[in-house]
XYZ file of C-alpha atoms in Angstrom:
463
model
C -34.034 14.783 -9.289
C -32.714 11.088 -10.800
C -29.431 10.282 -11.286
C -28.027 9.832 -14.547
C -27.730 5.962 -14.744
C -31.612 5.791 -13.557
C -33.014 8.288 -16.003
C -33.873 5.444 -18.438
C -35.104 3.076 -15.642
C -39.022 1.806 -14.922
C -40.067 3.302 -11.515
C -39.774 -0.881 -10.476
C -36.233 -0.933 -11.830
C -35.507 1.910 -9.989
C -36.392 0.437 -6.669
C -34.693 -2.565 -7.542
C -31.686 -0.821 -8.249
C -31.702 1.045 -4.999
C -32.739 -1.925 -2.608
C -30.122 -4.051 -4.711
C -27.721 -0.786 -3.406
C -28.679 -1.563 0.279
C -28.400 -5.141 0.609
C -24.833 -5.542 -1.286
C -23.039 -2.270 -0.025
C -22.064 -1.623 -3.377
C -21.116 2.332 -3.765
C -21.193 2.481 -7.847
C -24.497 3.036 -9.223
C -23.592 1.884 -12.615
C -22.004 -1.399 -11.205
C -25.541 -2.525 -8.983
C -27.394 -1.716 -12.542
C -25.228 -3.652 -14.477
C -25.247 -6.432 -12.124
C -29.080 -6.466 -12.151
C -29.048 -6.480 -16.051
C -26.588 -9.205 -16.342
C -29.215 -11.144 -13.914
C -32.192 -9.550 -15.842
C -33.379 -7.512 -13.044
C -33.569 -10.428 -10.693
C -32.619 -8.910 -7.494
C -32.992 -12.383 -5.490
C -30.310 -14.132 -8.254
C -28.290 -10.724 -8.128
C -28.059 -10.572 -4.766
C -26.814 -14.752 -4.240
C -24.550 -14.270 -7.155
C -22.932 -11.236 -5.216
C -22.829 -13.424 -1.908
C -21.433 -16.043 -3.506
C -18.400 -13.540 -4.950
C -17.428 -12.555 -1.456
C -17.612 -16.233 0.074
C -15.440 -17.059 -2.919
C -17.363 -19.037 -5.416
C -17.116 -17.645 -9.034
C -19.624 -15.666 -10.671
C -21.845 -17.256 -13.456
C -20.999 -14.647 -15.566
C -16.774 -14.704 -14.370
C -16.091 -18.197 -14.583
C -12.461 -18.892 -13.198
C -9.819 -19.994 -15.466
C -10.106 -23.707 -16.639
C -6.994 -25.414 -15.513
C -6.184 -29.425 -15.148
C -7.989 -31.121 -12.655
C -5.517 -31.908 -9.652
C -6.278 -35.583 -9.143
C -3.786 -38.480 -8.831
C -4.845 -41.188 -10.856
C -1.724 -42.823 -11.407
C -2.219 -44.665 -7.742
C -1.077 -48.632 -9.321
C -3.993 -49.473 -6.345
C -6.566 -48.651 -8.098
C -9.811 -50.876 -7.933
C -11.397 -51.242 -11.267
C -14.654 -52.821 -12.569
C -15.699 -53.055 -15.859
C -19.765 -54.243 -16.991
C -19.211 -54.792 -20.583
C -22.144 -55.618 -22.921
C -22.779 -59.154 -23.957
C -21.142 -59.522 -27.338
C -23.005 -61.933 -30.335
C -21.813 -65.510 -30.343
C -21.636 -67.876 -33.301
C -23.339 -67.352 -36.632
C -26.915 -67.651 -34.993
C -26.132 -64.995 -32.425
C -24.497 -62.454 -35.001
C -27.681 -62.849 -37.291
C -30.015 -62.735 -34.816
C -28.223 -59.233 -33.807
C -28.140 -58.158 -37.277
C -31.685 -58.544 -38.087
C -32.618 -56.958 -34.851
C -30.470 -54.051 -35.622
C -33.071 -51.926 -37.472
C -35.895 -52.728 -34.455
C -33.558 -50.908 -31.984
C -32.173 -48.174 -34.290
C -36.199 -47.092 -34.506
C -37.021 -48.071 -30.819
C -34.044 -45.564 -29.526
C -35.253 -42.975 -31.930
C -38.765 -43.383 -30.925
C -37.593 -43.267 -26.979
C -34.987 -40.043 -27.862
C -38.237 -37.960 -29.403
C -40.739 -39.359 -26.311
C -38.181 -37.698 -23.759
C -37.728 -34.525 -25.896
C -41.171 -33.937 -25.953
C -41.350 -35.442 -22.201
C -39.037 -32.790 -21.088
C -41.367 -29.571 -22.058
C -44.423 -31.493 -19.663
C -42.420 -31.440 -16.867
C -40.373 -28.267 -16.548
C -42.983 -26.722 -13.862
C -41.818 -29.640 -11.835
C -38.159 -29.158 -12.450
C -38.614 -25.384 -11.870
C -39.826 -26.007 -8.248
C -37.432 -28.483 -7.392
C -34.140 -26.244 -8.444
C -33.007 -24.038 -6.076
C -32.331 -20.085 -8.097
C -29.322 -19.930 -5.890
C -27.444 -22.986 -5.950
C -27.625 -26.261 -7.948
C -28.520 -28.843 -5.284
C -31.313 -31.166 -6.700
C -33.757 -31.912 -4.480
C -36.374 -34.255 -6.294
C -38.352 -37.505 -4.769
C -36.442 -40.749 -5.194
C -38.362 -42.279 -7.769
C -38.311 -39.029 -10.046
C -36.042 -39.160 -13.411
C -35.336 -35.950 -14.954
C -33.490 -34.792 -17.777
C -32.100 -31.163 -18.928
C -29.988 -28.833 -20.789
C -28.602 -25.866 -19.551
C -30.706 -22.949 -17.460
C -34.022 -23.782 -16.630
C -35.364 -20.782 -16.645
C -33.896 -16.916 -16.999
C -33.162 -16.701 -13.260
C -31.598 -20.104 -12.655
C -27.662 -20.274 -13.074
C -26.353 -22.873 -15.712
C -26.067 -26.254 -14.554
C -23.413 -28.682 -15.260
C -25.288 -31.957 -15.443
C -27.645 -33.257 -18.004
C -29.297 -36.172 -16.417
C -28.899 -34.969 -12.766
C -32.261 -35.612 -11.455
C -31.326 -37.960 -8.813
C -32.572 -37.892 -5.068
C -32.973 -35.730 -1.930
C -29.367 -33.888 -0.994
C -27.401 -35.190 -3.424
C -24.548 -33.397 -3.434
C -23.960 -31.172 -6.615
C -21.487 -28.530 -6.751
C -22.692 -24.452 -6.897
C -22.030 -23.568 -10.444
C -20.538 -27.120 -11.467
C -17.146 -26.859 -10.676
C -15.498 -30.405 -9.537
C -12.508 -28.139 -7.763
C -14.968 -27.119 -5.371
C -16.836 -30.465 -4.661
C -12.424 -32.025 -4.298
C -11.736 -29.452 -2.187
C -15.263 -30.630 0.132
C -13.984 -33.827 0.548
C -10.503 -33.035 1.304
C -11.790 -30.937 4.128
C -14.615 -33.134 5.489
C -12.494 -36.163 4.591
C -15.193 -37.948 2.873
C -15.247 -40.476 -0.020
C -16.436 -38.779 -3.578
C -18.353 -39.946 -6.181
C -18.086 -38.458 -9.603
C -20.323 -39.824 -12.170
C -19.728 -38.916 -15.612
C -22.844 -38.921 -17.921
C -22.599 -39.841 -21.400
C -25.530 -38.233 -23.208
C -25.244 -40.211 -25.925
C -24.637 -43.271 -24.341
C -27.702 -45.743 -25.081
C -27.019 -47.306 -21.147
C -27.028 -43.979 -19.766
C -30.578 -43.121 -19.249
C -31.195 -47.181 -17.912
C -28.555 -46.177 -15.475
C -30.347 -43.260 -14.193
C -33.471 -44.611 -14.054
C -32.696 -48.073 -12.145
C -29.589 -47.378 -10.650
C -28.574 -44.357 -9.446
C -32.537 -43.398 -8.372
C -32.797 -46.507 -6.542
C -33.737 -46.136 -2.598
C -30.617 -48.247 -1.857
C -28.610 -46.411 -3.804
C -29.220 -43.297 -2.866
C -29.656 -43.854 0.970
C -25.674 -45.312 0.538
C -24.586 -42.195 -1.338
C -26.284 -40.068 1.599
C -25.000 -40.995 4.288
C -21.452 -42.491 3.093
C -19.900 -39.897 0.653
C -20.680 -36.580 -1.470
C -21.655 -37.077 -5.276
C -20.734 -34.554 -8.045
C -22.366 -35.378 -11.493
C -21.693 -33.861 -14.900
C -22.451 -34.260 -18.723
C -19.641 -34.238 -20.595
C -21.032 -32.645 -23.070
C -20.189 -29.418 -20.843
C -16.907 -27.566 -20.197
C -16.621 -28.832 -16.869
C -17.957 -32.500 -17.401
C -14.908 -32.253 -20.583
C -12.238 -31.227 -18.324
C -13.084 -33.832 -15.462
C -13.371 -36.520 -18.176
C -9.925 -35.626 -19.445
C -8.216 -35.781 -15.792
C -10.440 -39.199 -15.543
C -9.419 -41.141 -19.065
C -13.141 -42.843 -18.734
C -13.323 -45.695 -21.255
C -17.335 -46.009 -21.389
C -20.371 -44.911 -20.032
C -21.780 -45.244 -17.493
C -18.806 -44.146 -15.417
C -18.318 -43.606 -11.479
C -14.842 -42.660 -9.880
C -14.224 -42.924 -6.371
C -11.678 -40.106 -5.181
C -10.545 -40.059 -1.764
C -7.411 -38.000 0.522
C -5.032 -40.414 0.234
C -1.095 -39.739 1.243
C -2.402 -36.331 1.196
C -3.797 -36.326 -1.933
C -6.968 -36.608 -3.691
C -6.475 -39.966 -5.457
C -9.131 -42.164 -7.238
C -9.179 -45.425 -5.495
C -11.876 -46.803 -7.446
C -13.351 -46.962 -11.069
C -16.632 -48.157 -12.247
C -17.503 -48.091 -15.452
C -20.481 -49.548 -18.137
C -24.313 -50.611 -16.790
C -24.067 -51.604 -13.076
C -27.585 -52.718 -11.565
C -28.024 -51.289 -8.214
C -27.188 -54.485 -5.646
C -23.992 -55.030 -7.754
C -23.124 -50.947 -7.189
C -23.718 -50.660 -3.677
C -21.367 -53.297 -3.424
C -18.506 -52.358 -5.416
C -19.060 -48.853 -3.714
C -19.028 -50.730 -0.404
C -15.730 -52.636 -1.146
C -13.964 -49.922 -2.249
C -14.477 -47.699 0.756
C -13.939 -50.718 2.836
C -10.961 -51.356 1.488
C -9.878 -47.564 1.635
C -11.336 -47.137 4.973
C -7.873 -46.976 6.950
C -6.548 -43.824 4.624
C -9.099 -41.645 6.054
C -9.030 -42.932 9.296
C -5.422 -42.650 9.540
C -5.581 -39.004 7.993
C -8.208 -38.206 10.556
C -5.648 -39.132 13.108
C -3.304 -37.143 11.691
C -5.080 -34.125 11.179
C -6.418 -34.490 14.977
C -2.840 -34.543 16.101
C -2.053 -31.667 13.783
C -5.299 -29.731 15.223
C -4.223 -30.799 18.830
C -0.348 -29.597 18.065
C -1.651 -26.376 16.777
C -4.062 -25.966 19.646
C -0.977 -26.697 22.161
C 0.859 -24.183 20.292
C -1.685 -21.774 20.280
C -2.121 -22.021 24.196
C 1.628 -21.401 24.530
C 1.590 -18.713 21.910
C -1.711 -17.538 24.300
C 0.592 -18.387 27.626
C 3.247 -16.674 26.194
C 1.713 -13.237 25.116
C -0.031 -13.299 28.721
C 3.547 -13.286 30.597
C 4.541 -10.844 27.801
C 1.861 -8.849 28.787
C 2.177 -9.530 32.051
C 5.853 -8.771 31.786
C 5.173 -5.316 30.377
C 2.315 -4.005 32.884
C 5.115 -4.388 35.313
C 7.833 -2.650 33.346
C 4.919 -0.298 32.851
C 4.446 0.244 36.532
C 7.842 0.162 37.061
C 8.660 3.251 34.490
C 5.790 4.903 35.966
C 6.759 5.059 39.591
C 10.530 5.750 38.583
C 9.056 8.575 36.785
C 6.505 9.542 39.428
C 9.387 9.485 42.026
C 11.620 11.591 39.651
C 8.799 14.290 39.488
C 8.660 14.243 42.937
C 12.220 15.198 43.410
C 11.807 17.543 40.880
C 9.100 19.081 42.863
C 10.877 18.627 46.039
C 14.219 20.342 44.668
C 12.110 23.396 42.564
C 10.616 23.617 45.856
C 14.218 23.818 47.779
C 15.162 26.163 44.693
C 12.321 28.163 45.413
C 12.516 29.075 48.966
C 16.318 29.652 48.606
C 15.361 32.421 46.098
C 12.673 33.626 48.789
C 15.487 33.698 51.275
C 17.874 35.533 48.862
C 15.162 38.048 47.621
C 14.084 38.141 51.652
C 17.653 38.826 52.898
C 18.128 41.599 49.773
C 14.852 42.982 50.253
C 16.146 43.370 54.652
C 19.601 44.943 53.528
C 17.718 47.176 51.211
C 15.727 48.573 54.078
C 18.072 48.873 56.185
C 20.415 51.231 53.906
C 17.595 53.117 53.649
C 16.829 53.936 56.920
C 17.210 57.297 58.512
C 19.642 58.038 60.985
C 19.253 57.529 64.540
C 18.828 61.022 66.330
C 20.835 61.343 69.669
C 19.382 61.281 73.049
C 19.664 64.805 73.580
C 17.435 65.658 70.725
C 14.085 66.694 72.285
C 12.234 65.803 69.555
C 13.575 61.737 69.427
C 11.160 58.578 70.749
C 12.828 55.799 72.353
C 10.966 52.885 71.941
C 11.652 49.404 72.893
C 10.562 46.733 70.421
C 10.039 43.436 72.431
C 10.142 40.837 69.658
C 8.259 37.332 69.326
C 11.523 35.643 70.336
C 11.212 37.361 73.615
C 14.330 39.384 72.558
C 14.665 42.886 73.272
C 15.506 46.038 70.217
C 15.811 49.719 71.319
C 16.062 52.342 68.763
C 15.378 55.844 68.667
C 13.592 57.817 66.090
C 12.282 61.155 65.629
C 8.615 62.252 66.175
C 8.517 63.521 62.802
C 9.599 60.200 60.749
C 6.479 58.083 59.394
C 5.210 55.051 61.253
C 6.804 53.275 58.149
C 10.195 53.892 59.080
C 9.545 51.422 62.722
C 8.398 48.755 60.127
C 11.445 49.223 57.947
C 13.988 49.094 61.122
C 12.365 45.995 62.471
C 11.685 44.103 58.964
C 15.717 44.683 58.495
C 16.640 42.911 61.720
C 17.631 39.383 61.499
C 15.494 38.146 64.552
C 12.000 40.001 63.079
C 9.275 37.699 61.372
C 8.557 38.272 57.898
C 5.370 39.576 58.369
C 4.530 41.115 61.786
C 2.106 43.961 62.744
C 3.521 46.446 65.935
C 1.035 46.459 68.804
C 0.975 49.533 71.221
C 0.016 48.720 74.819
C -1.449 51.641 76.759
C -4.268 52.023 74.847
C -3.941 48.455 73.343
C -3.669 48.992 69.569
C -2.070 48.064 66.068
C 0.249 50.938 64.589
C -1.015 51.120 61.166
C 2.739 50.789 60.080
C 1.774 49.861 56.076
C -0.334 51.652 53.494
C -4.120 50.592 54.117
C -7.677 51.578 52.514
C -7.733 53.405 56.309
C -4.662 54.528 55.911
C -3.273 55.302 52.752
C -0.323 57.285 54.066
C 0.615 55.811 57.299
C 0.975 58.752 60.205
C 4.024 59.851 61.671
C 5.321 58.860 65.486
C 3.575 62.512 66.668
C 0.659 61.355 65.016
C 0.017 58.124 66.292
C 0.400 59.325 69.728
C 3.414 57.608 70.801
C 5.335 59.464 73.966
C 8.777 59.771 73.973
C 9.534 56.232 75.219
C 7.658 53.511 74.163
C 7.761 50.029 74.435
C 5.741 48.240 71.590
C 5.515 44.711 70.577
C 6.113 42.829 67.456
C 2.956 40.224 66.308
C 4.135 37.540 64.213
C 1.833 37.093 61.443
C 3.770 34.827 59.190
C 1.874 31.674 59.882
C -1.161 33.839 59.204
């Protein structure tokens, strides 16, 4: 049975929903569906947007709050280069300007209409050039295109209206200038910012003839990062408020200087390719020492950090070695302690055993029947030969059990703890204790003892 949120979906949408959940690992099916619906059920765009969010890039549907651009524009050493349009001079110049004014107005009006129609024809080409996951531009150097906002239903909005510049020119995903500044700061590179004035008469010519010139493209690709945006877009307007350009086209060179992202050069007006290259090269050469100094400082900081890390690792290794030694010492002390406790317990157990044995001997001695007199005809004189070669003599009654003999010997201090009694003629072991063969040990008379006997005590303690 389908889940409640899948009941009104088509088969294709259900498959995309399950596939998107598998790719992203999102447990909530409602969240997966909401994300796909935001991207018009384009799973590739949805997955890419999800990955961008995980990497810290804001979603196109949840843009970060706008805040002032963190760029230092108050450096008194900022290099400024302005190209002004020639102004009419004299009565003849102003007369020519007024005569040509209606023709210029008609020309630019027709040109704008032509551009709008040309945009529809080139839409397919533009869609092939723009990646749906980010906003990198990869067009041929001689290609000049204009566009507004999203190109297709799957593409994220682009920041710049005219930015069809060149292959591999740097352009930021979702058109956030702050990330471009962070990249330039991290990579210690120059960042060239272009603000495009859509309605300015020189913008189109600048894009066609200057920015797309092969030598300009080569310089930008090899020596700097590039970010462009239209001032009609929110991000472009935010950057414009920070840079305060006077006219268009406007270029600003930004770099890390004195540990702050600082504007070190401003180029304004319709500048030609060769002049642009010369000005950019001059700005970079004049400020290269700051980047070199920053690289050296960063390298020194990195080396210091590496050295500190190595020292920390050495300290941790030494600490672990000391901890390991201390652990082994504790284990050795614990082992000795357990061994001493074990020896002590063995001693106590031995003492308890000896004490119990002595108590048992005393009890056996107290329970022995009295020794018959030598004149008693039913008495038996038995000489016991102990394992230590000592001899013990005592009389017993014929009617007494062999157990009495065993108890007597057991009560002796010289006798072993475990023993058996053997007769010599014939040689045999007397069954003094109960066993399977003799549950009740026989009497002395039943055992075949005579009035005088010599019995041998065999030590069985070790056995």
